[in-house]
Every structure is written in C-alpha cells, then in structure tokens.
C-alpha cells in the first residue's frame, strides 16, 4: 500500500521467496497505526535511515504454520508490504 490504511481495514501480507527466505502469506485486520519518519543513525555503520510507516495487523485464525510470534496473533509490517484484502 502507498498510504497508511485505516484501523479496521482488511489487508493481506505476502513475502515472496528469495534467497534463503521462504514465501509467507496471511490476511488480517489493521488494529493500530505507527507513524514513521523518525531518523536514526546506525551506531556500527554510521548509516542514517528513516523509519517507515507501519501498522499492527491482527491475523485471521487459524494462524499460519510459519507463525513466529508466540502467544500473539498480531505483527507490525511496513505499510509498503501490505495489499488490500
């Protein structure tokens, strides 16, 4: 998505397989918004970067078999990683 989705918006997340990463997909509902735009400097490399906009997504049950977050059904992907569901 190019803009921050509203709370309650249905979204889907898809990460394509590449290199050592496996494909991952899920669908859920936006439950919180996190504005990016904060500038940071990496203490090891000195590189500056700006945090992206992100949202908290409550993933539909049942959770995918690849789900890495114990005891929660939520995660916070960058807005750019989401599509309308």
Coordinates of N, CA and C in Angstrom, one line a residue:
X1 N 0.8 -1.2 0.0 CA 0.0 0.0 0.0 C 0.9 1.2 0.0
X2 N 0.4 2.3 -0.5 CA 1.1 3.5 -0.6 C 0.8 4.5 0.6
X3 N -0.4 4.3 1.1 CA -0.9 5.2 2.2 C -1.2 4.3 3.4
X4 N -1.2 4.9 4.6 CA -1.5 4.2 5.8 C -2.9 3.8 5.8
X5 N -3.2 2.5 5.9 CA -4.6 2.0 6.0 C -5.3 2.4 7.3
X6 N -6.5 2.6 7.2 CA -7.3 3.0 8.4 C -7.5 1.8 9.3
X7 N -7.7 2.0 10.6 CA -8.0 0.9 11.6 C -9.3 0.3 11.1
X8 N -9.3 -1.1 11.1 CA -10.4 -1.8 10.6 C -10.3 -2.3 9.2
X9 N -9.3 -1.8 8.5 CA -9.1 -2.2 7.0 C -8.6 -3.6 7.0
X10 N -9.2 -4.4 6.0 CA -8.7 -5.7 5.8 C -7.5 -5.7 4.8
X11 N -6.4 -6.3 5.2 CA -5.2 -6.3 4.4 C -4.6 -7.7 4.3
X12 N -3.8 -7.9 3.3 CA -3.1 -9.1 3.1 C -1.6 -8.8 3.1
X13 N -0.8 -9.8 3.6 CA 0.7 -9.7 3.6 C 1.2 -10.8 2.8
X14 N 2.2 -10.5 1.9 CA 2.8 -11.6 1.2 C 4.3 -11.3 1.0
X15 N 5.1 -12.2 1.4 CA 6.6 -12.1 1.2 C 6.9 -13.2 0.2
X16 N 7.5 -12.8 -0.9 CA 7.9 -13.7 -1.9 C 9.2 -14.5 -1.5
X17 N 9.3 -15.7 -2.0 CA 10.5 -16.5 -1.7 C 11.7 -15.9 -2.4
X18 N 12.8 -15.7 -1.8 CA 14.0 -15.2 -2.4 C 15.2 -15.6 -1.6
X19 N 16.2 -16.1 -2.2 CA 17.4 -16.5 -1.5 C 17.1 -17.5 -0.4
X20 N 17.4 -17.2 0.8 CA 17.1 -18.1 2.0 C 15.7 -17.8 2.6
X21 N 15.0 -16.8 2.1 CA 13.7 -16.5 2.7 C 12.6 -17.4 2.0
X22 N 11.7 -17.9 2.8 CA 10.5 -18.7 2.3 C 9.4 -17.7 2.0
X23 N 8.4 -18.2 1.2 CA 7.2 -17.4 0.9 C 6.3 -17.4 2.2
X24 N 5.7 -16.3 2.5 CA 4.8 -16.2 3.6 C 3.7 -15.3 3.3
X25 N 2.4 -15.8 3.6 CA 1.2 -15.0 3.3 C 0.3 -15.1 4.5
X26 N -0.5 -14.1 4.7 CA -1.5 -14.1 5.7 C -2.5 -12.9 5.4
X27 N -3.6 -13.0 6.0 CA -4.7 -11.9 5.9 C -5.1 -11.5 7.3
X28 N -5.5 -10.3 7.5 CA -5.9 -9.8 8.8 C -6.5 -8.4 8.7
X29 N -6.7 -7.8 9.9 CA -7.3 -6.6 10.1 C -6.4 -5.6 10.8
X30 N -6.3 -4.4 10.3 CA -5.5 -3.3 10.9 C -6.1 -2.9 12.2
X31 N -5.3 -3.0 13.3 CA -5.8 -2.6 14.7 C -5.0 -1.5 15.3
X32 N -3.9 -1.0 14.7 CA -3.2 0.1 15.2 C -2.3 0.7 14.1
X33 N -2.0 2.0 14.2 CA -1.1 2.7 13.3 C 0.1 3.2 14.0
X34 N 1.3 3.1 13.3 CA 2.5 3.6 13.8 C 3.2 4.5 12.7
X35 N 3.2 5.8 13.0 CA 3.8 6.7 12.0 C 5.3 6.6 12.0
X36 N 5.9 6.6 10.8 CA 7.3 6.5 10.7 C 7.9 7.9 10.6
X37 N 9.0 8.1 9.9 CA 9.6 9.4 9.7 C 10.6 9.8 10.7
X38 N 10.9 8.9 11.7 CA 11.9 9.2 12.7 C 13.3 8.8 12.1
X39 N 14.2 9.7 12.2 CA 15.6 9.5 11.6 C 16.5 8.8 12.7
X40 N 17.2 7.8 12.3 CA 18.2 7.2 13.2 C 19.5 7.1 12.5
X41 N 20.6 6.9 13.3 CA 21.9 6.6 12.8 C 22.4 5.3 13.4
X42 N 22.7 4.4 12.5 CA 23.2 3.1 12.9 C 24.5 3.3 13.7
X43 N 24.7 2.9 14.9 CA 25.9 3.1 15.7 C 27.1 2.4 15.1
X44 N 26.9 1.3 14.5 CA 28.0 0.5 13.9 C 28.5 1.0 12.6
X45 N 27.6 1.4 11.7 CA 28.0 1.7 10.3 C 27.9 3.3 10.1
X46 N 27.2 4.0 11.0 CA 27.0 5.4 10.8 C 26.0 5.8 9.8
X47 N 25.4 4.8 9.2 CA 24.4 5.0 8.1 C 23.1 5.6 8.8
X48 N 22.5 6.6 8.1 CA 21.3 7.2 8.6 C 20.1 6.5 7.8
X49 N 19.0 6.3 8.5 CA 17.8 5.8 7.9 C 16.6 6.4 8.6
X50 N 15.5 6.3 7.9 CA 14.2 6.9 8.4 C 13.2 5.7 8.6
X51 N 12.6 5.6 9.7 CA 11.6 4.5 9.9 C 10.4 4.7 9.0
X52 N 9.9 3.5 8.5 CA 8.7 3.6 7.6 C 7.5 3.6 8.4
X53 N 6.3 4.0 7.8 CA 5.0 3.8 8.4 C 4.7 2.3 8.6
X54 N 4.1 2.0 9.7 CA 3.8 0.6 9.9 C 2.4 0.5 10.6
X55 N 1.8 -0.7 10.6 CA 0.5 -0.9 11.2 C 0.6 -2.2 12.0
X56 N -0.3 -2.4 13.0 CA -0.4 -3.6 13.7 C -1.6 -4.4 13.0
X57 N -1.3 -5.6 12.6 CA -2.3 -6.4 11.9 C -2.7 -7.6 12.8
X58 N -4.0 -7.8 13.1 CA -4.5 -8.9 13.8 C -4.8 -10.0 12.7
X59 N -4.0 -11.1 12.7 CA -4.1 -12.1 11.7 C -5.3 -13.0 11.9
X60 N -5.9 -13.4 10.8 CA -7.1 -14.3 10.9 C -6.6 -15.6 11.4
X61 N -7.5 -16.3 12.2 CA -7.3 -17.6 12.7 C -7.7 -18.6 11.6
X62 N -7.2 -19.8 11.5 CA -6.0 -20.2 12.3 C -4.7 -19.6 11.8
X63 N -3.8 -19.4 12.8 CA -2.5 -18.8 12.4 C -1.8 -19.7 11.4
X64 N -1.0 -19.1 10.5 CA -0.2 -19.9 9.6 C 0.8 -20.8 10.3
X65 N 1.1 -21.9 9.7 CA 2.1 -22.8 10.3 C 3.5 -22.2 10.5
X66 N 3.8 -21.2 9.7 CA 5.1 -20.5 9.8 C 5.1 -19.4 10.9
X67 N 4.0 -19.2 11.6 CA 3.9 -18.0 12.5 C 5.0 -18.0 13.6
X68 N 5.8 -16.9 13.6 CA 7.0 -16.9 14.5 C 6.8 -16.2 15.9
X69 N 5.6 -15.7 16.1 CA 5.4 -14.9 17.3 C 4.5 -15.6 18.3
X70 N 5.1 -16.2 19.4 CA 4.3 -17.0 20.3 C 3.4 -16.1 21.1
X71 N 2.3 -16.6 21.5 CA 1.3 -16.0 22.4 C 0.6 -14.7 21.8
X72 N 0.7 -14.5 20.5 CA 0.0 -13.4 19.9 C -0.4 -13.7 18.5
X73 N -1.4 -13.0 18.1 CA -1.9 -13.1 16.7 C -1.7 -11.8 15.9
X74 N -0.8 -11.0 16.4 CA -0.5 -9.7 15.8 C 0.9 -9.5 15.4
X75 N 1.2 -8.7 14.3 CA 2.5 -8.3 13.9 C 2.4 -6.9 13.3
X76 N 3.6 -6.3 13.1 CA 3.6 -4.9 12.6 C 4.5 -4.8 11.3
X77 N 3.9 -5.1 10.2 CA 4.6 -4.9 8.9 C 4.7 -3.5 8.5
X78 N 5.6 -3.2 7.6 CA 5.7 -1.9 7.0 C 4.4 -1.7 6.1
X79 N 3.9 -0.6 6.0 CA 2.7 -0.3 5.1 C 3.0 -0.8 3.7
X80 N 4.2 -0.6 3.2 CA 4.5 -0.9 1.8 C 4.5 -2.4 1.6
X81 N 4.5 -3.2 2.6 CA 4.4 -4.7 2.5 C 3.0 -5.2 2.4
X82 N 2.0 -4.4 2.5 CA 0.6 -4.8 2.5 C -0.2 -4.5 1.2
X83 N -1.2 -5.2 1.0 CA -2.2 -5.0 -0.1 C -3.6 -5.1 0.5
X84 N -4.5 -4.4 -0.2 CA -5.9 -4.5 0.3 C -6.4 -6.0 0.1
X85 N -7.2 -6.5 1.1 CA -7.6 -7.8 1.0 C -9.0 -7.9 0.3

